[in-house]
mmCIF file of C-alpha atoms in Angstrom:
data_model
loop_
_atom_site.group_PDB
_atom_site.id
_atom_site.type_symbol
_atom_site.label_atom_id
_atom_site.label_comp_id
_atom_site.label_asym_id
_atom_site.label_seq_id
_atom_site.Cartn_x
_atom_site.Cartn_y
_atom_site.Cartn_z
ATOM 1 C CA MET A 212 42.163 -14.127 -34.228
ATOM 2 C CA ARG A 213 44.748 -11.471 -33.496
ATOM 3 C CA LEU A 214 42.065 -8.822 -32.912
ATOM 4 C CA SER A 215 40.218 -11.019 -30.432
ATOM 5 C CA ARG A 216 43.420 -11.462 -28.393
ATOM 6 C CA PHE A 217 43.754 -7.672 -28.099
ATOM 7 C CA VAL A 218 40.110 -7.361 -27.037
ATOM 8 C CA ILE A 219 40.533 -10.036 -24.349
ATOM 9 C CA LEU A 220 43.826 -8.470 -23.190
ATOM 10 C CA GLY A 221 42.202 -5.004 -23.044
ATOM 11 C CA ALA A 222 39.258 -6.341 -21.029
ATOM 12 C CA ALA A 223 41.589 -8.076 -18.562
ATOM 13 C CA VAL A 224 43.707 -4.915 -18.073
ATOM 14 C CA SER A 225 40.541 -2.824 -17.562
ATOM 15 C CA ALA A 226 39.276 -5.262 -14.958
ATOM 16 C CA MET A 227 42.559 -5.191 -13.056
ATOM 17 C CA VAL A 228 42.700 -1.394 -13.104
ATOM 18 C CA GLY A 229 39.085 -1.140 -11.955
ATOM 19 C CA CYS A 230 39.716 -3.478 -9.035
ATOM 20 C CA SER A 231 42.980 -1.923 -7.912
ATOM 21 C CA GLU A 232 41.331 0.313 -5.293
ATOM 22 C CA PRO A 233 40.859 -1.103 -1.797
ATOM 23 C CA ASN A 234 37.377 -2.384 -1.042
ATOM 24 C CA ASP A 235 35.801 -0.465 1.843
ATOM 25 C CA GLY A 236 32.776 -2.781 1.935
ATOM 26 C CA PRO A 237 29.208 -1.975 0.959
ATOM 27 C CA THR A 238 28.022 1.591 0.757
ATOM 28 C CA LEU A 239 24.875 2.235 2.762
ATOM 29 C CA GLN A 240 22.425 4.870 1.690
ATOM 30 C CA ASN A 241 21.413 7.480 4.253
ATOM 31 C CA LEU A 242 17.666 7.146 4.705
ATOM 32 C CA PRO A 243 15.592 10.238 5.422
ATOM 33 C CA PRO A 244 13.069 10.227 8.279
ATOM 34 C CA LEU A 245 10.238 7.927 7.211
ATOM 35 C CA ALA A 246 6.524 7.676 7.932
ATOM 36 C CA PHE A 247 4.456 4.617 7.017
ATOM 37 C CA VAL A 248 1.293 4.900 4.937
ATOM 38 C CA ARG A 249 -1.437 2.554 3.730
ATOM 39 C CA TYR A 250 -4.379 3.347 1.461
ATOM 40 C CA ILE A 251 -7.928 1.962 1.637
ATOM 41 C CA ASN A 252 -10.413 2.476 -1.192
ATOM 42 C CA ALA A 253 -13.902 2.950 0.288
ATOM 43 C CA ILE A 254 -15.499 4.632 -2.759
ATOM 44 C CA PRO A 255 -18.332 2.413 -4.021
ATOM 45 C CA ASP A 256 -18.895 4.110 -7.392
ATOM 46 C CA THR A 257 -15.439 4.077 -9.022
ATOM 47 C CA LEU A 258 -14.281 0.458 -8.970
ATOM 48 C CA SER A 259 -10.471 0.436 -8.697
ATOM 49 C CA THR A 260 -8.228 3.406 -7.936
ATOM 50 C CA THR A 261 -4.507 4.162 -8.116
ATOM 51 C CA VAL A 262 -2.543 6.474 -5.810
ATOM 52 C CA ARG A 263 0.563 8.283 -7.083
ATOM 53 C CA PHE A 264 2.804 10.458 -4.932
ATOM 54 C CA ILE A 265 3.749 13.156 -7.456
ATOM 55 C CA ASP A 266 6.139 15.424 -5.560
ATOM 56 C CA GLN A 267 9.111 13.030 -5.705
ATOM 57 C CA VAL A 268 9.918 9.522 -6.865
ATOM 58 C CA GLN A 269 12.358 8.468 -4.151
ATOM 59 C CA TYR A 270 10.859 7.354 -0.850
ATOM 60 C CA SER A 271 7.309 7.288 -2.215
ATOM 61 C CA PRO A 272 4.941 4.314 -1.996
ATOM 62 C CA ILE A 273 4.619 2.589 -5.358
ATOM 63 C CA THR A 274 2.241 -0.234 -4.592
ATOM 64 C CA PHE A 275 -1.120 1.524 -4.409
ATOM 65 C CA VAL A 276 -2.101 0.455 -7.943
ATOM 66 C CA ASN A 277 -5.478 -1.001 -8.932
ATOM 67 C CA VAL A 278 -6.891 -0.927 -5.404
ATOM 68 C CA ALA A 279 -10.368 -2.420 -5.558
ATOM 69 C CA PHE A 280 -13.384 -1.080 -3.662
ATOM 70 C CA ARG A 281 -13.045 -2.193 -0.009
ATOM 71 C CA GLY A 282 -9.428 -3.041 -0.746
ATOM 72 C CA GLN A 283 -6.143 -2.004 0.773
ATOM 73 C CA GLY A 284 -3.129 -1.062 -1.310
ATOM 74 C CA GLN A 285 -0.806 -4.006 -1.852
ATOM 75 C CA GLY A 286 1.746 -4.535 0.848
ATOM 76 C CA GLY A 287 0.024 -2.820 3.767
ATOM 77 C CA TYR A 288 2.080 0.031 5.240
ATOM 78 C CA GLN A 289 4.605 1.525 2.816
ATOM 79 C CA PRO A 290 7.486 3.812 3.815
ATOM 80 C CA THR A 291 7.381 7.396 2.615
ATOM 81 C CA GLU A 292 9.575 10.371 3.374
ATOM 82 C CA ALA A 293 8.161 12.396 6.261
ATOM 83 C CA GLY A 294 6.950 15.942 5.650
ATOM 84 C CA ALA A 295 4.348 17.484 3.371
ATOM 85 C CA ARG A 296 3.673 15.016 0.525
ATOM 86 C CA LYS A 297 1.598 15.769 -2.564
ATOM 87 C CA PHE A 298 -0.305 12.901 -4.143
ATOM 88 C CA ARG A 299 -3.166 12.200 -6.509
ATOM 89 C CA VAL A 300 -5.772 9.469 -6.672
ATOM 90 C CA PHE A 301 -6.827 8.320 -10.141
ATOM 91 C CA THR A 302 -9.366 5.906 -11.517
ATOM 92 C CA PHE A 303 -7.505 2.796 -12.649
ATOM 93 C CA SER A 304 -7.199 2.539 -16.432
ATOM 94 C CA GLY A 305 -6.330 -1.158 -16.625
ATOM 95 C CA ASP A 306 -3.078 -0.365 -18.425
ATOM 96 C CA VAL A 307 -0.189 -0.260 -15.948
ATOM 97 C CA SER A 308 2.125 1.313 -18.549
ATOM 98 C CA VAL A 309 -0.058 4.453 -18.446
ATOM 99 C CA ALA A 310 0.656 4.643 -14.700
ATOM 100 C CA GLY A 311 -3.044 4.346 -13.961
ATOM 101 C CA ASN A 312 -3.676 8.037 -14.502
ATOM 102 C CA THR A 313 -6.976 8.518 -16.273
ATOM 103 C CA THR A 314 -9.352 10.679 -14.248
ATOM 104 C CA ILE A 315 -8.025 12.576 -11.243
ATOM 105 C CA LEU A 316 -10.284 12.005 -8.245
ATOM 106 C CA VAL A 317 -8.181 13.699 -5.545
ATOM 107 C CA ASP A 318 -5.216 16.089 -5.704
ATOM 108 C CA THR A 319 -4.043 16.959 -2.198
ATOM 109 C CA THR A 320 -1.112 17.362 0.176
ATOM 110 C CA ILE A 321 -0.883 15.682 3.576
ATOM 111 C CA THR A 322 1.890 16.124 6.130
ATOM 112 C CA PHE A 323 3.331 12.936 7.596
ATOM 113 C CA GLU A 324 5.371 12.825 10.801
ATOM 114 C CA ALA A 325 8.466 10.615 10.964
ATOM 115 C CA GLY A 326 8.017 7.279 12.727
ATOM 116 C CA ARG A 327 4.202 7.427 12.611
ATOM 117 C CA TYR A 328 1.780 5.088 10.847
ATOM 118 C CA TYR A 329 -1.102 6.462 8.771
ATOM 119 C CA THR A 330 -4.184 5.103 7.042
ATOM 120 C CA LEU A 331 -5.423 7.115 4.070
ATOM 121 C CA LEU A 332 -9.124 6.296 3.931
ATOM 122 C CA HIS A 333 -10.702 7.380 0.657
ATOM 123 C CA LEU A 334 -14.456 7.532 1.148
ATOM 124 C CA GLY A 335 -17.587 9.170 -0.213
ATOM 125 C CA TYR A 336 -19.016 9.195 -3.733
ATOM 126 C CA ALA A 337 -17.024 10.325 -6.771
ATOM 127 C CA ARG A 338 -19.934 10.799 -9.185
ATOM 128 C CA ALA A 339 -21.174 14.340 -9.816
ATOM 129 C CA GLY A 340 -24.045 15.386 -7.567
ATOM 130 C CA ALA A 341 -23.719 12.411 -5.220
ATOM 131 C CA THR A 342 -23.454 13.026 -1.491
ATOM 132 C CA PRO A 343 -21.451 12.733 0.634
ATOM 133 C CA ARG A 344 -18.696 13.939 -1.656
ATOM 134 C CA GLN A 345 -15.494 11.864 -1.835
ATOM 135 C CA ARG A 346 -12.541 12.861 0.346
ATOM 136 C CA ILE A 347 -9.367 11.495 1.891
ATOM 137 C CA VAL A 348 -9.386 11.054 5.659
ATOM 138 C CA SER A 349 -5.913 10.728 7.178
ATOM 139 C CA ILE A 350 -5.990 8.570 10.301
ATOM 140 C CA THR A 351 -2.938 8.419 12.556
ATOM 141 C CA ASP A 352 -2.666 4.803 13.627
ATOM 142 C CA ALA A 353 -1.515 3.861 17.100
ATOM 143 C CA ILE A 354 -0.026 0.397 16.742
ATOM 144 C CA PRO A 355 -0.880 -1.395 19.995
ATOM 145 C CA THR A 356 1.485 -3.663 21.830
ATOM 146 C CA THR A 357 -0.475 -6.629 23.103
ATOM 147 C CA PRO A 358 0.835 -9.634 25.000
ATOM 148 C CA SER A 359 -0.685 -12.030 22.453
ATOM 149 C CA GLY A 360 0.430 -9.974 19.448
ATOM 150 C CA ILE A 361 -3.142 -9.784 18.150
ATOM 151 C CA ALA A 362 -5.185 -6.596 18.038
ATOM 152 C CA PHE A 363 -8.553 -5.809 16.477
ATOM 153 C CA ARG A 364 -9.571 -2.455 15.040
ATOM 154 C CA ALA A 365 -12.729 -1.475 13.201
ATOM 155 C CA ILE A 366 -13.434 1.714 11.266
ATOM 156 C CA HIS A 367 -17.042 2.264 10.261
ATOM 157 C CA ALA A 368 -16.864 3.991 6.882
ATOM 158 C CA GLY A 369 -20.199 2.826 5.481
ATOM 159 C CA LEU A 370 -22.039 5.494 3.530
ATOM 160 C CA ASP A 371 -25.741 5.955 4.263
ATOM 161 C CA VAL A 372 -25.457 3.335 7.006
ATOM 162 C CA GLY A 373 -26.371 4.054 10.608
ATOM 163 C CA ASN A 374 -24.415 3.029 13.651
ATOM 164 C CA VAL A 375 -23.228 -0.544 13.755
ATOM 165 C CA ASP A 376 -22.311 -2.832 16.616
ATOM 166 C CA ILE A 377 -19.123 -4.850 16.347
ATOM 167 C CA TYR A 378 -18.384 -7.748 18.648
ATOM 168 C CA ALA A 379 -15.244 -9.793 19.061
ATOM 169 C CA THR A 380 -15.915 -13.042 20.855
ATOM 170 C CA PRO A 381 -13.628 -15.985 21.457
ATOM 171 C CA ARG A 382 -14.207 -19.125 19.464
ATOM 172 C CA PRO A 383 -15.386 -22.162 21.419
ATOM 173 C CA ARG A 384 -12.455 -24.233 22.620
ATOM 174 C CA THR A 385 -14.268 -27.549 22.676
ATOM 175 C CA PRO A 386 -14.784 -29.085 19.267
ATOM 176 C CA SER A 387 -18.305 -29.924 18.291
ATOM 177 C CA PRO A 388 -19.158 -33.629 18.269
ATOM 178 C CA ALA A 389 -18.264 -35.332 15.011
ATOM 179 C CA ARG A 390 -21.145 -36.389 12.812
ATOM 180 C CA ARG A 391 -21.217 -39.860 11.438
ATOM 181 C CA CYS A 392 -22.545 -40.241 7.969
ATOM 182 C CA SER A 393 -23.799 -43.611 6.903
ATOM 183 C CA ARG A 394 -24.237 -44.703 3.334
ATOM 184 C CA THR A 395 -26.971 -46.921 2.263
ATOM 185 C CA SER A 396 -26.451 -49.080 -0.768
ATOM 186 C CA ARG A 397 -29.204 -49.439 -3.287
#
């Protein structure tokens, strides 16, 4: 009983000493110049991939894990520190605790400019002897400002596919006539 009183008294004194300094408010972290990156997996022969920025942990995207074929890394654009950034693309192992690093598909460095948006398009074939060979294409995205807030962009990354035509047409504004269904009893 006596020992517990000393422990409580010691904890109270420690708390008062720790709080004796004036509170200057929250401390804000100084952010470095940032670029914004998204990753799209367009490799048909590897299933899911994982992207890891390996040059530094801070200010690196962490959500490009288990990106399925034709998929975009979770979260869309992710902030990353501007400058030359080294990253690797791996096949996804299925075990997140292993950090997804099984087979290295790409090991490269790309320079990102502060305030810009980028799409990392991973396309080609990863299997030995297949053509065209896999590669990362860095596309600088120009985010349009439209009065309606809606913009449409298409990137043709189909392998062994010729030119394609893409049309954007407005939907009809008049609803189609409603159908009446009648039931017959038997």
